[in-house]
XYZ file of C-alpha atoms in Angstrom:
483
model
C 114.716 11.532 24.240
C 114.109 15.276 23.040
C 116.351 15.416 20.222
C 118.565 18.423 19.182
C 118.777 20.273 16.014
C 122.156 18.980 15.203
C 120.747 15.322 15.606
C 117.990 16.066 13.404
C 120.109 17.537 10.571
C 122.403 14.727 10.886
C 119.723 12.120 10.427
C 118.777 13.859 7.429
C 122.423 13.718 5.837
C 122.742 9.993 6.818
C 119.195 8.782 5.926
C 117.776 11.428 3.400
C 114.228 10.943 2.148
C 113.659 9.882 -1.392
C 113.127 13.382 -2.566
C 112.625 14.306 -6.192
C 112.746 17.855 -7.300
C 112.449 19.051 -11.114
C 113.535 15.409 -12.152
C 116.491 15.128 -9.948
C 117.013 13.248 -6.746
C 117.952 15.414 -3.849
C 120.979 13.898 -2.285
C 121.470 16.384 0.694
C 118.250 18.485 1.721
C 120.326 20.263 4.208
C 122.405 22.139 1.717
C 119.740 22.185 -1.189
C 118.429 25.675 -1.872
C 114.977 24.856 -1.802
C 115.111 22.825 1.656
C 117.868 24.315 3.455
C 115.761 26.993 5.170
C 112.984 24.734 6.408
C 115.421 22.118 7.682
C 117.229 24.829 9.649
C 114.022 26.126 10.994
C 113.100 22.549 12.039
C 116.328 22.307 14.027
C 115.838 25.426 15.681
C 112.486 24.141 17.034
C 114.304 20.972 18.197
C 117.034 23.189 19.980
C 114.216 25.108 21.662
C 113.521 22.053 23.684
C 117.012 22.191 25.251
C 116.973 25.990 25.848
C 116.781 26.347 29.722
C 114.113 28.983 29.233
C 111.509 26.494 27.609
C 112.830 23.182 28.674
C 110.021 22.798 31.137
C 107.438 24.153 28.938
C 108.365 22.030 25.851
C 109.456 18.620 27.451
C 108.370 16.343 30.218
C 110.277 13.735 32.112
C 109.390 9.954 32.261
C 111.483 7.298 33.865
C 114.418 9.636 34.083
C 114.355 10.681 30.367
C 113.070 13.845 28.918
C 110.585 13.689 25.844
C 108.834 16.205 23.769
C 105.747 17.431 25.211
C 103.560 16.276 22.492
C 104.077 12.710 23.343
C 102.862 13.168 27.000
C 99.526 11.092 27.393
C 97.318 13.489 29.279
C 95.733 12.174 32.640
C 94.424 15.496 33.810
C 93.447 18.807 32.397
C 96.689 20.200 33.675
C 98.359 17.703 31.508
C 96.152 18.885 28.496
C 96.905 22.467 29.036
C 100.609 21.776 29.238
C 100.440 20.295 25.939
C 98.389 23.178 24.557
C 101.023 25.684 25.612
C 103.817 23.854 24.271
C 101.990 23.699 20.897
C 101.611 27.434 21.227
C 105.338 28.126 22.064
C 106.373 26.373 19.064
C 103.997 27.720 16.787
C 104.779 31.280 17.805
C 108.321 30.966 16.696
C 107.177 30.899 12.974
C 104.033 33.184 13.393
C 101.721 30.032 13.024
C 103.004 29.591 9.592
C 104.365 26.075 9.803
C 101.667 23.685 9.433
C 103.438 20.475 9.779
C 105.520 20.710 12.908
C 106.011 17.323 14.252
C 103.732 17.844 17.222
C 100.740 17.687 14.928
C 101.327 14.141 14.139
C 102.843 13.220 17.410
C 99.353 14.067 19.052
C 97.730 11.381 16.402
C 100.282 8.719 17.364
C 99.862 9.620 21.156
C 96.161 9.138 20.748
C 96.366 5.928 18.877
C 98.847 4.499 21.397
C 96.710 5.552 24.382
C 93.713 3.804 22.933
C 95.684 1.013 21.238
C 93.085 -1.772 22.059
C 90.874 -0.204 19.203
C 93.424 -1.683 16.754
C 92.850 -5.284 17.819
C 95.664 -7.458 16.653
C 97.874 -4.695 15.693
C 97.693 -3.038 19.272
C 101.103 -3.926 20.196
C 102.497 -2.347 16.844
C 100.876 0.884 17.677
C 102.106 1.108 21.168
C 105.720 0.013 20.065
C 105.579 2.698 17.130
C 104.494 5.539 19.741
C 107.757 4.423 22.092
C 109.902 4.599 19.144
C 108.773 7.984 17.901
C 108.820 9.316 21.458
C 112.252 7.723 22.204
C 113.742 9.204 19.272
C 111.819 12.376 18.876
C 111.343 11.826 15.209
C 109.781 14.140 12.639
C 107.015 12.737 10.548
C 104.844 13.473 7.596
C 101.573 12.072 6.285
C 99.687 11.802 3.076
C 95.646 11.575 3.150
C 93.966 12.093 -0.254
C 93.779 9.876 -3.125
C 95.207 11.290 -6.602
C 92.252 13.343 -8.240
C 92.173 11.019 -11.348
C 88.279 10.461 -11.317
C 86.695 11.953 -8.040
C 83.331 10.530 -9.273
C 84.325 7.070 -8.957
C 85.477 4.888 -5.874
C 89.161 3.834 -5.552
C 88.508 0.332 -6.994
C 86.904 1.864 -10.160
C 89.997 3.950 -11.018
C 91.751 3.416 -14.419
C 94.087 1.263 -12.346
C 93.114 -0.269 -9.080
C 96.519 0.730 -7.532
C 96.058 4.508 -8.202
C 95.127 4.747 -4.532
C 97.502 3.160 -2.173
C 96.428 -0.703 -1.893
C 97.886 -3.845 -0.538
C 99.303 -5.950 -3.598
C 100.146 -9.026 -1.507
C 101.119 -10.262 1.882
C 104.386 -11.991 2.630
C 106.126 -13.510 5.567
C 108.059 -10.086 6.112
C 105.027 -7.930 5.575
C 102.584 -6.391 3.096
C 103.407 -5.083 -0.119
C 101.721 -1.770 -1.260
C 101.367 0.140 -4.486
C 99.710 3.479 -5.556
C 100.203 7.233 -4.599
C 98.807 9.632 -2.284
C 98.767 13.364 -2.222
C 99.476 15.634 -0.432
C 102.477 15.063 2.048
C 103.508 18.407 3.547
C 106.842 18.630 5.104
C 108.771 15.752 3.325
C 111.999 16.652 5.357
C 110.758 14.094 7.943
C 112.190 10.711 9.282
C 108.891 8.935 8.748
C 105.783 9.067 6.600
C 102.344 7.905 8.173
C 99.786 6.547 6.001
C 96.632 6.450 7.995
C 92.872 6.444 7.089
C 91.665 9.232 5.099
C 88.383 10.058 3.288
C 85.431 7.723 3.930
C 86.087 4.375 2.427
C 82.812 2.683 1.446
C 82.287 -1.056 2.117
C 82.360 -3.078 -1.052
C 84.194 -5.789 -3.023
C 87.615 -4.886 -3.455
C 87.897 -2.149 -1.240
C 89.540 -3.929 1.501
C 92.895 -3.578 0.122
C 92.733 0.303 0.518
C 91.702 -0.247 4.263
C 95.408 0.171 5.727
C 97.350 2.018 8.137
C 101.097 1.814 8.500
C 104.365 3.926 8.671
C 107.743 3.849 7.023
C 110.969 5.759 7.075
C 111.262 8.224 4.243
C 114.162 6.692 2.961
C 112.523 3.301 2.324
C 113.477 1.817 -1.147
C 110.536 2.196 -3.698
C 109.034 5.214 -1.876
C 109.195 8.374 -3.611
C 108.364 12.056 -2.752
C 107.718 14.143 -5.997
C 107.876 17.788 -5.030
C 105.879 20.593 -6.575
C 107.730 23.823 -7.817
C 109.264 25.451 -4.884
C 108.007 28.777 -3.203
C 111.187 29.958 -1.932
C 111.789 33.509 -3.475
C 115.528 33.872 -2.155
C 117.566 33.320 0.753
C 117.187 36.904 2.177
C 115.189 37.021 5.271
C 114.524 40.630 4.597
C 113.099 40.185 0.938
C 111.260 36.726 1.876
C 110.796 36.663 5.557
C 108.675 33.617 5.533
C 109.411 31.752 2.306
C 113.150 31.802 2.765
C 112.568 29.813 6.241
C 109.190 28.153 5.980
C 108.774 26.567 2.503
C 107.483 23.230 4.055
C 107.039 21.613 0.433
C 104.019 19.489 -0.543
C 104.597 16.282 -2.373
C 103.060 13.433 -4.331
C 103.947 10.370 -2.560
C 104.437 7.162 -4.729
C 104.690 3.578 -3.491
C 106.338 1.535 -6.217
C 105.576 -2.123 -4.502
C 107.021 -1.039 -1.213
C 107.438 -3.651 1.617
C 105.984 -2.522 4.891
C 107.214 -4.824 7.687
C 104.488 -6.533 9.815
C 105.501 -4.529 12.944
C 104.707 -1.437 10.900
C 101.196 -2.195 10.137
C 98.396 -0.800 12.377
C 95.353 -1.575 10.313
C 94.812 -4.197 7.505
C 91.747 -4.901 5.650
C 89.074 -3.803 7.963
C 87.237 -0.853 6.189
C 84.952 -0.073 9.405
C 88.208 0.396 11.589
C 89.684 2.674 9.028
C 86.548 4.785 8.772
C 86.175 5.190 12.595
C 90.004 5.428 13.602
C 90.238 9.162 14.148
C 87.127 9.536 16.208
C 87.070 6.610 18.258
C 90.461 6.864 19.464
C 90.413 10.575 20.054
C 93.198 11.175 17.534
C 90.870 13.662 15.845
C 90.351 15.738 19.008
C 94.077 15.868 19.836
C 95.188 16.750 16.384
C 92.575 19.553 16.381
C 93.798 20.597 19.816
C 97.222 21.310 17.940
C 95.553 22.917 15.291
C 93.593 25.528 17.402
C 96.511 26.495 19.115
C 98.467 26.934 15.865
C 95.747 28.948 14.443
C 95.569 31.225 17.422
C 99.146 31.952 16.912
C 98.502 32.595 13.251
C 95.693 34.893 13.977
C 97.815 36.954 16.431
C 100.431 37.288 14.016
C 97.941 38.734 11.615
C 96.738 41.252 14.373
C 100.217 42.265 15.063
C 101.234 42.891 11.578
C 97.907 44.685 10.595
C 98.313 47.063 13.656
C 101.937 47.769 13.057
C 101.147 48.478 9.229
C 98.274 50.988 10.389
C 100.249 52.656 12.898
C 103.435 52.645 10.483
C 101.740 54.721 7.976
C 99.344 56.890 10.207
C 96.404 54.854 9.037
C 95.138 53.743 12.410
C 93.276 56.880 13.152
C 90.845 56.141 10.187
C 87.316 54.534 11.733
C 87.277 51.860 8.655
C 90.705 50.703 9.510
C 90.111 50.426 13.233
C 86.988 48.462 12.099
C 89.244 45.878 10.235
C 91.664 45.640 13.008
C 89.080 45.125 15.505
C 87.267 42.313 12.992
C 90.689 40.402 13.493
C 90.453 40.778 17.394
C 86.906 39.158 17.326
C 88.223 36.237 15.341
C 91.382 35.955 17.507
C 89.076 35.962 20.868
C 86.867 33.446 18.996
C 89.870 30.892 18.506
C 90.812 31.599 22.164
C 87.457 30.766 23.260
C 87.385 27.611 21.368
C 90.769 26.448 22.707
C 89.898 27.177 26.413
C 86.497 25.309 26.162
C 88.224 22.249 24.431
C 90.618 21.941 27.299
C 87.866 22.941 30.144
C 85.264 20.397 28.921
C 87.666 17.485 28.008
C 86.424 14.112 28.843
C 87.941 10.547 29.028
C 86.983 8.187 25.829
C 86.236 4.628 25.861
C 89.930 3.931 26.318
C 90.573 6.176 29.327
C 92.228 8.692 27.168
C 91.487 12.353 28.269
C 90.435 14.127 25.008
C 89.635 17.740 24.298
C 86.025 18.600 23.728
C 85.071 17.807 20.136
C 82.333 20.330 19.933
C 84.510 23.297 20.480
C 87.231 22.002 18.074
C 84.740 21.201 15.432
C 83.733 24.888 15.856
C 87.233 26.056 15.284
C 88.097 23.716 12.465
C 84.818 24.589 10.442
C 85.134 28.291 11.146
C 88.628 28.923 10.313
C 88.735 28.066 6.799
C 86.161 30.658 6.173
C 87.935 33.348 8.162
C 91.321 32.861 6.716
C 90.582 34.490 3.439
C 89.091 37.518 5.238
C 92.333 37.813 7.357
C 94.507 37.899 4.104
C 92.201 40.377 2.609
C 92.330 42.806 5.530
C 96.079 42.881 5.271
C 95.801 43.616 1.595
C 93.197 46.559 2.312
C 95.173 48.143 4.937
C 98.504 47.777 3.025
C 97.108 48.616 -0.573
C 99.861 49.773 -2.890
C 102.224 49.731 -0.321
C 102.417 45.970 -0.606
C 103.838 46.086 -4.116
C 105.966 49.215 -3.680
C 108.780 47.292 -2.052
C 112.471 47.648 -3.050
C 114.820 44.720 -2.071
C 117.580 44.454 0.603
C 120.084 45.128 -1.985
C 118.441 48.365 -3.106
C 118.911 49.734 0.486
C 122.639 48.898 0.051
C 122.853 50.627 -3.520
C 123.370 54.352 -4.538
C 119.754 55.127 -4.101
C 119.461 54.124 -0.694
C 119.274 57.825 0.624
C 116.369 58.635 -1.628
C 114.633 55.484 -0.489
C 115.099 56.419 3.029
C 113.388 59.605 2.310
C 110.543 58.259 0.171
C 109.698 55.011 1.633
C 109.788 56.237 5.273
C 106.617 55.718 7.521
C 104.745 57.833 10.179
C 106.668 55.868 12.872
C 108.926 53.912 10.981
C 112.226 54.472 9.123
C 112.194 53.283 5.467
C 114.135 50.067 5.883
C 111.833 49.059 9.035
C 108.581 50.112 7.062
C 109.550 48.011 3.866
C 110.637 44.936 6.069
C 107.126 45.006 7.833
C 105.282 45.441 4.400
C 107.550 42.484 2.983
C 106.407 40.452 5.748
C 102.666 41.308 4.969
C 103.491 40.593 1.167
C 104.889 37.299 2.031
C 101.688 36.571 4.167
C 99.208 37.319 1.234
C 100.379 38.168 -2.096
C 103.622 36.192 -2.577
C 103.380 32.464 -3.911
C 103.935 31.478 -0.253
C 101.139 33.510 0.882
C 98.652 32.231 -1.909
C 99.572 28.683 -0.873
C 98.896 29.329 2.877
C 95.412 30.449 1.822
C 94.647 27.289 -0.311
C 96.146 25.280 2.664
C 93.724 26.714 5.285
C 90.801 26.344 2.915
C 91.218 22.526 2.687
C 93.460 21.703 5.566
C 90.750 19.453 7.290
C 89.312 18.523 4.150
C 86.232 19.622 1.649
C 84.584 22.455 3.631
C 81.160 21.237 2.491
C 81.664 17.810 3.727
C 83.002 18.867 6.991
C 79.673 20.947 7.555
C 77.941 17.805 6.712
C 79.896 15.683 9.140
C 79.344 18.347 11.792
C 75.649 18.203 11.092
C 75.619 14.565 11.343
C 77.499 14.225 14.734
C 76.520 17.226 16.574
C 73.738 16.599 19.125
C 70.793 18.929 18.201
C 68.206 17.148 20.380
C 68.538 19.176 23.463
C 67.807 22.322 21.436
C 64.974 20.687 19.478
C 63.490 19.519 22.810
C 63.737 23.127 24.172
C 61.632 24.533 21.291
C 59.169 21.853 21.593
C 58.678 22.514 25.042
C 58.567 26.175 24.708
C 55.728 25.716 21.898
C 53.837 23.304 24.024
C 54.016 25.867 26.998
C 52.832 28.770 24.575
C 50.114 26.686 23.062
C 48.912 25.659 26.564
C 48.842 29.334 27.676
C 46.914 30.337 24.486
C 44.431 27.432 25.160
C 43.834 28.824 28.657
C 43.166 32.183 27.373
C 40.687 31.021 24.727
C 38.787 29.139 27.412
């Protein structure tokens, strides 16, 4: 059933993930200064499911119980649109700046379950895990990439064969895994998913890396080693994003961890691993959530840019209008991708309705190139105003009257203007803002490889044939004229 924020917080206290921050074990993430902001943000999203205004949009009923909308297995385009609107509603709460809200991975598990036959002997495990996540409305994280030790060599040729996560042995109870993965975003989750990642080549010894499984984040031997936090402070005025949305990124270490058989989804099958996302429709469904999220994020950039320009009287300048119009173009492109993905949805081989891949491939390949420009536009509009930013405490100090005079805007009082510009600063120039750009550049993988994949999978033949037919007609006409 759809959980509440209180239930999420209680679960974190009772079964905290094995988090390590600056060499110390985090015993209670709900009170830790680095994590308390994001866990309360997550709790608020769960509570939104029970708000009478949003209950119908964020949940659905099945067998007399209400579940989060991201667990709905779509049968019709209307179902798909309901899922999309729920994604957007959650994304809007945090201006599209929370990249690992649970609906993202819920979409993957839902697609896996609906296409469970793909997993052969482990099909029932996949179905059961989907029901477990749905019925308890759990939060999940995942880790995809291997540690960057020697990227020129395959996993089996690393200095230690268990630098990447691999199977050490099989037992009556399950498989024992060892190794590490990066980067797990939002470790404040109930479960961690280890699913197929980059293409795994066939070859001796590589079978042990062909795995997919899920575990509680509190599992013995499993460790989340955190990077340095980007939380500037507790003040939502000074740090409007990082105080609430520091999701954290971690190295995940598996120190001979037992994975029970019922939690194993793929084992030893390289081909099954490499095709899992595409064949099951999981790729399409996770990208569907992403295009809604990026639409919300682009809307936030448009809103902030327009308010900044208006607030300092810069919206009358043609070059500023051009920049804001550029954001509008990007926003409408994302909306078009989203709409087409839903309207041209088709069933996959397992009967699951999946959003159109062509539209979603366009969105997920374009946005990493758009995002640095969105950030640049805010910096160009804000200019020195983005670094002339006193704190909340300054507005309570003895110089407050002077600040009110010198920091007022054309349409805003000084404190309103500074609050707006601090938001723009946290979106761009702060550590949080810089991390957002790096995240967007590589969110779906190496941009060059993504373009290569798009080149490989996109059906170019109809367009090539059109050109062949045109040239044939043109040459025919030319031959007739010559005759």
